[in-house]
PDB file of N, CA and C in Angstrom:
ATOM      1  N   PRO M   1     -18.573  15.130  -5.716  1.00 49.00           N
ATOM      2  CA  PRO M   1     -18.584  13.656  -5.265  1.00 49.00           C
ATOM      3  C   PRO M   1     -18.237  12.644  -6.645  1.00 49.00           C
ATOM      4  N   ASN M   2     -17.398  11.912  -5.696  1.00 54.00           N
ATOM      5  CA  ASN M   2     -17.066  10.684  -6.796  1.00 54.00           C
ATOM      6  C   ASN M   2     -17.705  10.306  -7.810  1.00 54.00           C
ATOM      7  N   ARG M   3     -17.004   9.900  -9.210  1.00 62.00           N
ATOM      8  CA  ARG M   3     -18.088  10.219  -9.731  1.00 62.00           C
ATOM      9  C   ARG M   3     -18.053   8.412 -10.101  1.00 62.00           C
ATOM     10  N   TYR M   4     -17.359   7.367  -8.949  1.00 63.00           N
ATOM     11  CA  TYR M   4     -17.394   6.413  -9.502  1.00 63.00           C
ATOM     12  C   TYR M   4     -18.618   5.196  -8.257  1.00 63.00           C
ATOM     13  N   THR M   5     -19.000   6.694  -7.244  1.00 63.00           N
ATOM     14  CA  THR M   5     -19.811   5.886  -6.123  1.00 63.00           C
ATOM     15  C   THR M   5     -21.433   6.328  -6.669  1.00 63.00           C
ATOM     16  N   PHE M   6     -22.251   6.158  -6.442  1.00 63.00           N
ATOM     17  CA  PHE M   6     -23.234   6.992  -5.829  1.00 63.00           C
ATOM     18  C   PHE M   6     -23.258   8.056  -4.721  1.00 63.00           C
ATOM     19  N   SER M   7     -22.319   7.240  -3.607  1.00 64.00           N
ATOM     20  CA  SER M   7     -22.687   7.728  -2.141  1.00 64.00           C
ATOM     21  C   SER M   7     -21.982   8.930  -2.618  1.00 64.00           C
ATOM     22  N   LYS M   8     -23.779   9.916  -1.279  1.00 65.00           N
ATOM     23  CA  LYS M   8     -23.219  11.844  -0.847  1.00 65.00           C
ATOM     24  C   LYS M   8     -22.516  11.504   0.521  1.00 65.00           C
ATOM     25  N   LYS M   9     -22.208  10.418   1.333  1.00 67.00           N
ATOM     26  CA  LYS M   9     -21.067  10.250   1.583  1.00 67.00           C
ATOM     27  C   LYS M   9     -19.131  10.660   1.394  1.00 67.00           C
ATOM     28  N   ILE M  10     -18.960  10.198   0.898  1.00 64.00           N
ATOM     29  CA  ILE M  10     -17.615   9.771   0.452  1.00 64.00           C
ATOM     30  C   ILE M  10     -17.203  11.357  -1.052  1.00 64.00           C
ATOM     31  N   LYS M  11     -16.607  12.101   0.115  1.00 67.00           N
ATOM     32  CA  LYS M  11     -16.263  12.970  -0.879  1.00 67.00           C
ATOM     33  C   LYS M  11     -14.827  13.030  -1.946  1.00 67.00           C
ATOM     34  N   ASN M  12     -13.971  12.866  -1.225  1.00 68.00           N
ATOM     35  CA  ASN M  12     -12.664  13.163  -1.618  1.00 68.00           C
ATOM     36  C   ASN M  12     -11.357  11.489  -0.512  1.00 68.00           C
ATOM     37  N   THR M  13     -11.058  10.562  -1.713  1.00 68.00           N
ATOM     38  CA  THR M  13     -10.688   8.986  -1.401  1.00 68.00           C
ATOM     39  C   THR M  13      -9.269   9.822  -1.863  1.00 68.00           C
ATOM     40  N   GLY M  14      -9.077  10.825  -2.032  1.00 73.00           N
ATOM     41  CA  GLY M  14      -6.996  11.007  -1.728  1.00 73.00           C
ATOM     42  C   GLY M  14      -7.085  11.827  -0.035  1.00 73.00           C
ATOM     43  N   LYS M  15      -8.233  12.278  -0.114  1.00 77.00           N
ATOM     44  CA  LYS M  15      -7.499  12.521   1.011  1.00 77.00           C
ATOM     45  C   LYS M  15      -7.974  11.623   2.605  1.00 77.00           C
ATOM     46  N   ARG M  16      -8.900  10.758   1.957  1.00 77.00           N
ATOM     47  CA  ARG M  16      -8.789   9.428   2.931  1.00 77.00           C
ATOM     48  C   ARG M  16      -7.684   8.269   2.770  1.00 77.00           C
ATOM     49  N   ILE M  17      -7.183   8.142   2.110  1.00 79.00           N
ATOM     50  CA  ILE M  17      -6.199   7.315   1.784  1.00 79.00           C
ATOM     51  C   ILE M  17      -4.727   8.144   2.890  1.00 79.00           C
ATOM     52  N   LYS M  18      -4.964   9.369   2.977  1.00 81.00           N
ATOM     53  CA  LYS M  18      -3.676  10.288   3.632  1.00 81.00           C
ATOM     54  C   LYS M  18      -3.800   9.865   5.245  1.00 81.00           C
ATOM     55  N   GLU M  19      -5.309  10.619   4.825  1.00 80.00           N
ATOM     56  CA  GLU M  19      -5.847  10.170   6.468  1.00 80.00           C
ATOM     57  C   GLU M  19      -5.795   9.176   7.468  1.00 80.00           C
ATOM     58  N   ARG M  20      -6.245   7.952   7.180  1.00 84.00           N
ATOM     59  CA  ARG M  20      -6.614   6.546   6.984  1.00 84.00           C
ATOM     60  C   ARG M  20      -4.733   6.516   8.250  1.00 84.00           C
ATOM     61  N   LYS M  21      -5.776   6.039   9.619  1.00 87.00           N
ATOM     62  CA  LYS M  21      -4.937   5.380  11.056  1.00 87.00           C
ATOM     63  C   LYS M  21      -4.025   4.663  10.459  1.00 87.00           C
ATOM     64  N   ASN M  22      -5.055   3.165   9.947  1.00 91.00           N
ATOM     65  CA  ASN M  22      -4.598   1.418  10.090  1.00 91.00           C
ATOM     66  C   ASN M  22      -4.674   1.104   8.366  1.00 91.00           C
ATOM     67  N   VAL M  23      -4.002  -0.080   8.448  1.00 92.00           N
ATOM     68  CA  VAL M  23      -3.236  -0.080   7.122  1.00 92.00           C
ATOM     69  C   VAL M  23      -3.854  -1.393   6.687  1.00 92.00           C
ATOM     70  N   THR M  24      -4.937  -1.302   5.614  1.00 93.00           N
ATOM     71  CA  THR M  24      -5.642  -1.837   4.794  1.00 93.00           C
ATOM     72  C   THR M  24      -4.931  -3.280   4.757  1.00 93.00           C
ATOM     73  N   LYS M  25      -6.065  -4.551   4.263  1.00 95.00           N
ATOM     74  CA  LYS M  25      -5.655  -4.945   3.771  1.00 95.00           C
ATOM     75  C   LYS M  25      -4.842  -5.752   2.572  1.00 95.00           C
ATOM     76  N   ASN M  26      -5.072  -5.006   1.889  1.00 95.00           N
ATOM     77  CA  ASN M  26      -4.059  -4.559   0.348  1.00 95.00           C
ATOM     78  C   ASN M  26      -2.889  -4.178   0.770  1.00 95.00           C
ATOM     79  N   GLU M  27      -3.445  -2.870   1.522  1.00 95.00           N
ATOM     80  CA  GLU M  27      -2.470  -2.649   1.839  1.00 95.00           C
ATOM     81  C   GLU M  27      -1.279  -3.278   2.711  1.00 95.00           C
ATOM     82  N   LYS M  28      -1.065  -4.008   2.854  1.00 95.00           N
ATOM     83  CA  LYS M  28      -0.677  -4.840   3.909  1.00 95.00           C
ATOM     84  C   LYS M  28      -0.003  -6.137   2.784  1.00 95.00           C
ATOM     85  N   LEU M  29      -1.000  -6.026   1.667  1.00 96.00           N
ATOM     86  CA  LEU M  29       0.244  -7.006   1.260  1.00 96.00           C
ATOM     87  C   LEU M  29       0.624  -6.348   0.247  1.00 96.00           C
ATOM     88  N   PHE M  30       0.465  -5.423  -0.189  1.00 97.00           N
ATOM     89  CA  PHE M  30       1.736  -4.510  -1.238  1.00 97.00           C
ATOM     90  C   PHE M  30       3.192  -4.203  -0.169  1.00 97.00           C
ATOM     91  N   SER M  31       2.749  -3.527   0.871  1.00 96.00           N
ATOM     92  CA  SER M  31       3.634  -3.912   1.795  1.00 96.00           C
ATOM     93  C   SER M  31       4.487  -4.766   2.110  1.00 96.00           C
ATOM     94  N   VAL M  32       4.297  -6.116   2.161  1.00 95.00           N
ATOM     95  CA  VAL M  32       4.875  -7.055   2.282  1.00 95.00           C
ATOM     96  C   VAL M  32       5.597  -7.690   0.636  1.00 95.00           C
ATOM     97  N   ASN M  33       4.933  -7.264  -0.393  1.00 96.00           N
ATOM     98  CA  ASN M  33       5.760  -7.171  -1.413  1.00 96.00           C
ATOM     99  C   ASN M  33       6.644  -6.543  -1.804  1.00 96.00           C
ATOM    100  N   VAL M  34       6.743  -5.776  -1.380  1.00 96.00           N
ATOM    101  CA  VAL M  34       7.639  -4.783  -1.631  1.00 96.00           C
ATOM    102  C   VAL M  34       8.567  -4.615  -0.419  1.00 96.00           C
ATOM    103  N   ALA M  35       8.727  -4.682  -0.045  1.00 95.00           N
ATOM    104  CA  ALA M  35       9.754  -5.938   1.177  1.00 95.00           C
ATOM    105  C   ALA M  35      10.504  -7.450   1.228  1.00 95.00           C
ATOM    106  N   GLY M  36       9.665  -8.074   0.391  1.00 92.00           N
ATOM    107  CA  GLY M  36      10.235  -8.751   0.218  1.00 92.00           C
ATOM    108  C   GLY M  36      10.691  -8.193  -1.231  1.00 92.00           C
ATOM    109  N   GLY M  37      11.497  -7.432  -1.963  1.00 93.00           N
ATOM    110  CA  GLY M  37      11.727  -7.093  -3.583  1.00 93.00           C
ATOM    111  C   GLY M  37      11.032  -6.858  -4.275  1.00 93.00           C
ATOM    112  N   MET M  38       9.754  -6.954  -4.393  1.00 95.00           N
ATOM    113  CA  MET M  38       8.664  -6.785  -6.185  1.00 95.00           C
ATOM    114  C   MET M  38       9.017  -5.478  -5.896  1.00 95.00           C
ATOM    115  N   GLY M  39       9.125  -4.773  -6.872  1.00 95.00           N
ATOM    116  CA  GLY M  39       8.904  -3.571  -7.456  1.00 95.00           C
ATOM    117  C   GLY M  39       8.156  -3.371  -6.824  1.00 95.00           C
ATOM    118  N   ALA M  40       6.944  -1.506  -6.734  1.00 96.00           N
ATOM    119  CA  ALA M  40       6.667  -0.717  -6.343  1.00 96.00           C
ATOM    120  C   ALA M  40       5.530  -1.377  -6.965  1.00 96.00           C
ATOM    121  N   VAL M  41       5.350  -1.062  -8.706  1.00 97.00           N
ATOM    122  CA  VAL M  41       4.440  -0.694  -9.444  1.00 97.00           C
ATOM    123  C   VAL M  41       4.182  -2.404  -9.031  1.00 97.00           C
ATOM    124  N   LYS M  42       4.330  -3.475  -9.764  1.00 97.00           N
ATOM    125  CA  LYS M  42       4.512  -5.004  -9.878  1.00 97.00           C
ATOM    126  C   LYS M  42       3.134  -5.333  -8.073  1.00 97.00           C
ATOM    127  N   SER M  43       4.206  -5.069  -7.075  1.00 97.00           N
ATOM    128  CA  SER M  43       3.277  -5.643  -5.753  1.00 97.00           C
ATOM    129  C   SER M  43       2.350  -4.522  -5.852  1.00 97.00           C
ATOM    130  N   TYR M  44       2.044  -3.398  -6.584  1.00 97.00           N
ATOM    131  CA  TYR M  44       0.506  -2.309  -6.641  1.00 97.00           C
ATOM    132  C   TYR M  44      -0.780  -3.219  -7.675  1.00 97.00           C
ATOM    133  N   MET M  45       0.226  -3.517  -8.319  1.00 97.00           N
ATOM    134  CA  MET M  45      -0.726  -4.476  -9.029  1.00 97.00           C
ATOM    135  C   MET M  45      -0.755  -6.016  -8.964  1.00 97.00           C
ATOM    136  N   GLU M  46      -0.424  -6.443  -8.213  1.00 96.00           N
ATOM    137  CA  GLU M  46      -0.512  -7.629  -7.466  1.00 96.00           C
ATOM    138  C   GLU M  46      -1.449  -7.255  -6.502  1.00 96.00           C
ATOM    139  N   ALA M  47      -1.970  -6.903  -5.466  1.00 96.00           N
ATOM    140  CA  ALA M  47      -1.877  -6.251  -4.506  1.00 96.00           C
ATOM    141  C   ALA M  47      -3.544  -5.750  -4.722  1.00 96.00           C
ATOM    142  N   TYR M  48      -3.475  -4.758  -5.550  1.00 95.00           N
ATOM    143  CA  TYR M  48      -4.887  -4.662  -5.258  1.00 95.00           C
ATOM    144  C   TYR M  48      -5.389  -4.979  -7.242  1.00 95.00           C
ATOM    145  N   GLY M  49      -5.315  -5.600  -7.643  1.00 95.00           N
ATOM    146  CA  GLY M  49      -5.456  -6.303  -8.959  1.00 95.00           C
ATOM    147  C   GLY M  49      -5.982  -5.486 -10.306  1.00 95.00           C
ATOM    148  N   GLU M  50      -4.855  -3.658  -9.506  1.00 95.00           N
ATOM    149  CA  GLU M  50      -4.697  -3.193 -11.388  1.00 95.00           C
ATOM    150  C   GLU M  50      -4.167  -3.672 -12.486  1.00 95.00           C
ATOM    151  N   LEU M  51      -4.668  -3.626 -14.006  1.00 96.00           N
ATOM    152  CA  LEU M  51      -3.448  -4.252 -14.710  1.00 96.00           C
ATOM    153  C   LEU M  51      -3.279  -3.316 -15.593  1.00 96.00           C
ATOM    154  N   ASP M  52      -3.255  -2.205 -15.775  1.00 95.00           N
ATOM    155  CA  ASP M  52      -2.872  -1.007 -16.440  1.00 95.00           C
ATOM    156  C   ASP M  52      -1.958  -0.203 -15.267  1.00 95.00           C
ATOM    157  N   SER M  53      -1.036   0.128 -16.224  1.00 95.00           N
ATOM    158  CA  SER M  53       0.900  -0.018 -14.896  1.00 95.00           C
ATOM    159  C   SER M  53       0.855   1.370 -14.803  1.00 95.00           C
ATOM    160  N   SER M  54       0.779   2.386 -15.982  1.00 96.00           N
ATOM    161  CA  SER M  54       1.019   4.214 -15.606  1.00 96.00           C
ATOM    162  C   SER M  54       0.292   4.129 -13.745  1.00 96.00           C
ATOM    163  N   LYS M  55      -0.958   3.563 -14.355  1.00 95.00           N
ATOM    164  CA  LYS M  55      -1.782   3.540 -12.948  1.00 95.00           C
ATOM    165  C   LYS M  55      -1.632   3.105 -11.744  1.00 95.00           C
ATOM    166  N   ALA M  56      -1.180   1.912 -11.717  1.00 96.00           N
ATOM    167  CA  ALA M  56      -0.304   1.522 -10.563  1.00 96.00           C
ATOM    168  C   ALA M  56       0.688   2.370  -9.986  1.00 96.00           C
ATOM    169  N   ARG M  57       1.542   2.788 -10.968  1.00 96.00           N
ATOM    170  CA  ARG M  57       2.742   3.235 -10.933  1.00 96.00           C
ATOM    171  C   ARG M  57       2.484   4.802  -9.592  1.00 96.00           C
ATOM    172  N   LYS M  58       1.411   5.628 -10.407  1.00 95.00           N
ATOM    173  CA  LYS M  58       0.962   6.433  -9.222  1.00 95.00           C
ATOM    174  C   LYS M  58       0.555   6.196  -8.326  1.00 95.00           C
ATOM    175  N   LYS M  59      -0.547   5.118  -8.387  1.00 94.00           N
ATOM    176  CA  LYS M  59      -0.703   4.801  -6.722  1.00 94.00           C
ATOM    177  C   LYS M  59      -0.133   4.349  -5.768  1.00 94.00           C
ATOM    178  N   ALA M  60       0.920   3.587  -6.768  1.00 96.00           N
ATOM    179  CA  ALA M  60       1.921   2.810  -6.172  1.00 96.00           C
ATOM    180  C   ALA M  60       2.825   4.013  -4.980  1.00 96.00           C
ATOM    181  N   ILE M  61       3.031   4.973  -5.913  1.00 95.00           N
ATOM    182  CA  ILE M  61       3.480   6.501  -5.180  1.00 95.00           C
ATOM    183  C   ILE M  61       3.365   7.092  -4.424  1.00 95.00           C
ATOM    184  N   ILE M  62       2.221   7.097  -4.168  1.00 93.00           N
ATOM    185  CA  ILE M  62       1.164   7.635  -3.042  1.00 93.00           C
ATOM    186  C   ILE M  62       1.120   6.758  -1.815  1.00 93.00           C
ATOM    187  N   LEU M  63       1.131   5.220  -2.048  1.00 94.00           N
ATOM    188  CA  LEU M  63       1.471   4.214  -0.995  1.00 94.00           C
ATOM    189  C   LEU M  63       2.278   4.207   0.204  1.00 94.00           C
ATOM    190  N   LEU M  64       4.242   4.620  -1.208  1.00 95.00           N
ATOM    191  CA  LEU M  64       4.809   4.751  -1.024  1.00 95.00           C
ATOM    192  C   LEU M  64       5.095   5.890   0.409  1.00 95.00           C
ATOM    193  N   LYS M  65       4.275   6.811   0.058  1.00 94.00           N
ATOM    194  CA  LYS M  65       4.684   8.240   1.094  1.00 94.00           C
ATOM    195  C   LYS M  65       3.557   8.072   2.104  1.00 94.00           C
ATOM    196  N   GLN M  66       3.084   7.080   2.297  1.00 93.00           N
ATOM    197  CA  GLN M  66       2.777   6.953   3.482  1.00 93.00           C
ATOM    198  C   GLN M  66       2.783   6.522   3.923  1.00 93.00           C
ATOM    199  N   ASP M  67       3.028   6.753   5.671  1.00 93.00           N
ATOM    200  CA  ASP M  67       4.681   6.997   6.788  1.00 93.00           C
ATOM    201  C   ASP M  67       3.471   5.131   7.818  1.00 93.00           C
ATOM    202  N   ARG M  68       1.850   4.630   7.476  1.00 94.00           N
ATOM    203  CA  ARG M  68       1.339   3.440   7.812  1.00 94.00           C
ATOM    204  C   ARG M  68       2.279   2.421   6.873  1.00 94.00           C
ATOM    205  N   VAL M  69       1.978   2.499   6.027  1.00 95.00           N
ATOM    206  CA  VAL M  69       2.247   1.454   4.604  1.00 95.00           C
ATOM    207  C   VAL M  69       4.273   1.468   4.945  1.00 95.00           C
ATOM    208  N   MET M  70       4.998   2.480   4.880  1.00 95.00           N
ATOM    209  CA  MET M  70       6.606   2.232   5.541  1.00 95.00           C
ATOM    210  C   MET M  70       6.490   2.101   6.151  1.00 95.00           C
ATOM    211  N   GLN M  71       5.736   2.271   7.925  1.00 95.00           N
ATOM    212  CA  GLN M  71       6.264   1.466   9.066  1.00 95.00           C
ATOM    213  C   GLN M  71       5.935  -0.222   8.877  1.00 95.00           C
ATOM    214  N   VAL M  72       4.869  -0.450   7.901  1.00 95.00           N
ATOM    215  CA  VAL M  72       4.654  -2.162   7.727  1.00 95.00           C
ATOM    216  C   VAL M  72       5.872  -2.839   7.077  1.00 95.00           C
ATOM    217  N   VAL M  73       6.718  -2.069   5.691  1.00 95.00           N
ATOM    218  CA  VAL M  73       7.669  -2.325   5.754  1.00 95.00           C
ATOM    219  C   VAL M  73       8.498  -2.491   5.490  1.00 95.00           C
ATOM    220  N   LYS M  74       9.208  -1.832   6.554  1.00 95.00           N
ATOM    221  CA  LYS M  74      10.419  -1.083   8.214  1.00 95.00           C
ATOM    222  C   LYS M  74      10.065  -2.623   8.804  1.00 95.00           C
ATOM    223  N   MET M  75       9.052  -3.003   9.328  1.00 95.00           N
ATOM    224  CA  MET M  75       9.086  -3.873   9.999  1.00 95.00           C
ATOM    225  C   MET M  75       8.985  -5.210   9.694  1.00 95.00           C
ATOM    226  N   ILE M  76       8.605  -5.365   8.477  1.00 94.00           N
ATOM    227  CA  ILE M  76       8.819  -6.568   7.839  1.00 94.00           C
ATOM    228  C   ILE M  76      10.718  -7.015   7.234  1.00 94.00           C
ATOM    229  N   ILE M  77      11.009  -5.611   6.897  1.00 93.00           N
ATOM    230  CA  ILE M  77      12.563  -5.884   6.571  1.00 93.00           C
ATOM    231  C   ILE M  77      12.906  -6.226   8.222  1.00 93.00           C
ATOM    232  N   SER M  78      13.219  -5.300   8.987  1.00 93.00           N
ATOM    233  CA  SER M  78      13.540  -5.653  10.319  1.00 93.00           C
ATOM    234  C   SER M  78      13.334  -7.896  11.472  1.00 93.00           C
ATOM    235  N   TYR M  79      12.032  -7.727  10.832  1.00 92.00           N
ATOM    236  CA  TYR M  79      11.923  -8.626  11.303  1.00 92.00           C
ATOM    237  C   TYR M  79      12.426 -10.231  10.072  1.00 92.00           C
ATOM    238  N   TYR M  80      13.146 -10.286   9.197  1.00 89.00           N
ATOM    239  CA  TYR M  80      14.020 -10.538   8.196  1.00 89.00           C
ATOM    240  C   TYR M  80      15.093 -10.603   8.236  1.00 89.00           C
ATOM    241  N   ASN M  81      15.665  -9.641   8.621  1.00 90.00           N
ATOM    242  CA  ASN M  81      17.261  -9.816   9.470  1.00 90.00           C
ATOM    243  C   ASN M  81      17.344 -10.681  10.757  1.00 90.00           C
ATOM    244  N   GLN M  82      16.041 -10.246  12.047  1.00 90.00           N
ATOM    245  CA  GLN M  82      16.727 -10.736  12.819  1.00 90.00           C
ATOM    246  C   GLN M  82      16.755 -12.284  13.086  1.00 90.00           C
ATOM    247  N   ARG M  83      15.947 -13.172  11.630  1.00 88.00           N
ATOM    248  CA  ARG M  83      15.284 -13.790  11.193  1.00 88.00           C
ATOM    249  C   ARG M  83      16.710 -14.876  11.070  1.00 88.00           C
ATOM    250  N   ARG M  84      17.576 -13.683   9.852  1.00 85.00           N
ATOM    251  CA  ARG M  84      18.769 -14.230   8.945  1.00 85.00           C
ATOM    252  C   ARG M  84      19.775 -14.467  10.392  1.00 85.00           C
ATOM    253  N   LYS M  85      19.788 -13.490  10.733  1.00 84.00           N
ATOM    254  CA  LYS M  85      20.726 -13.036  12.100  1.00 84.00           C
ATOM    255  C   LYS M  85      20.855 -15.001  13.100  1.00 84.00           C
ATOM    256  N   LEU M  86      19.461 -14.867  12.892  1.00 83.00           N
ATOM    257  CA  LEU M  86      19.494 -16.234  14.191  1.00 83.00           C
ATOM    258  C   LEU M  86      19.878 -17.108  13.251  1.00 83.00           C
ATOM    259  N   GLU M  87      19.531 -17.441  12.116  1.00 80.00           N
ATOM    260  CA  GLU M  87      19.756 -18.941  11.502  1.00 80.00           C
ATOM    261  C   GLU M  87      21.631 -18.801  11.354  1.00 80.00           C
ATOM    262  N   LYS M  88      21.980 -17.642  11.159  1.00 72.00           N
ATOM    263  CA  LYS M  88      23.470 -17.823  11.215  1.00 72.00           C
ATOM    264  C   LYS M  88      24.457 -18.643  12.169  1.00 72.00           C
TER     265      LYS M  88
END
């Protein structure tokens, strides 16, 4: 069981992160920050309100390995690139 909740239904939070299909609000904010050039640790700390940089580093690495998060990052980067081309 998860020591941070009293729920019997929540068994493995790490597995939920990896198997989630849709991007959460915080994951979107993290992705926007990463695509904008902010570092992964700083992006995680801002998106999730994490104060400990070592925890943020570990969790940011996990997020960057998720396909759904990386797809959002790539989509944002391609949007910015298209926009720059149109401005020229």
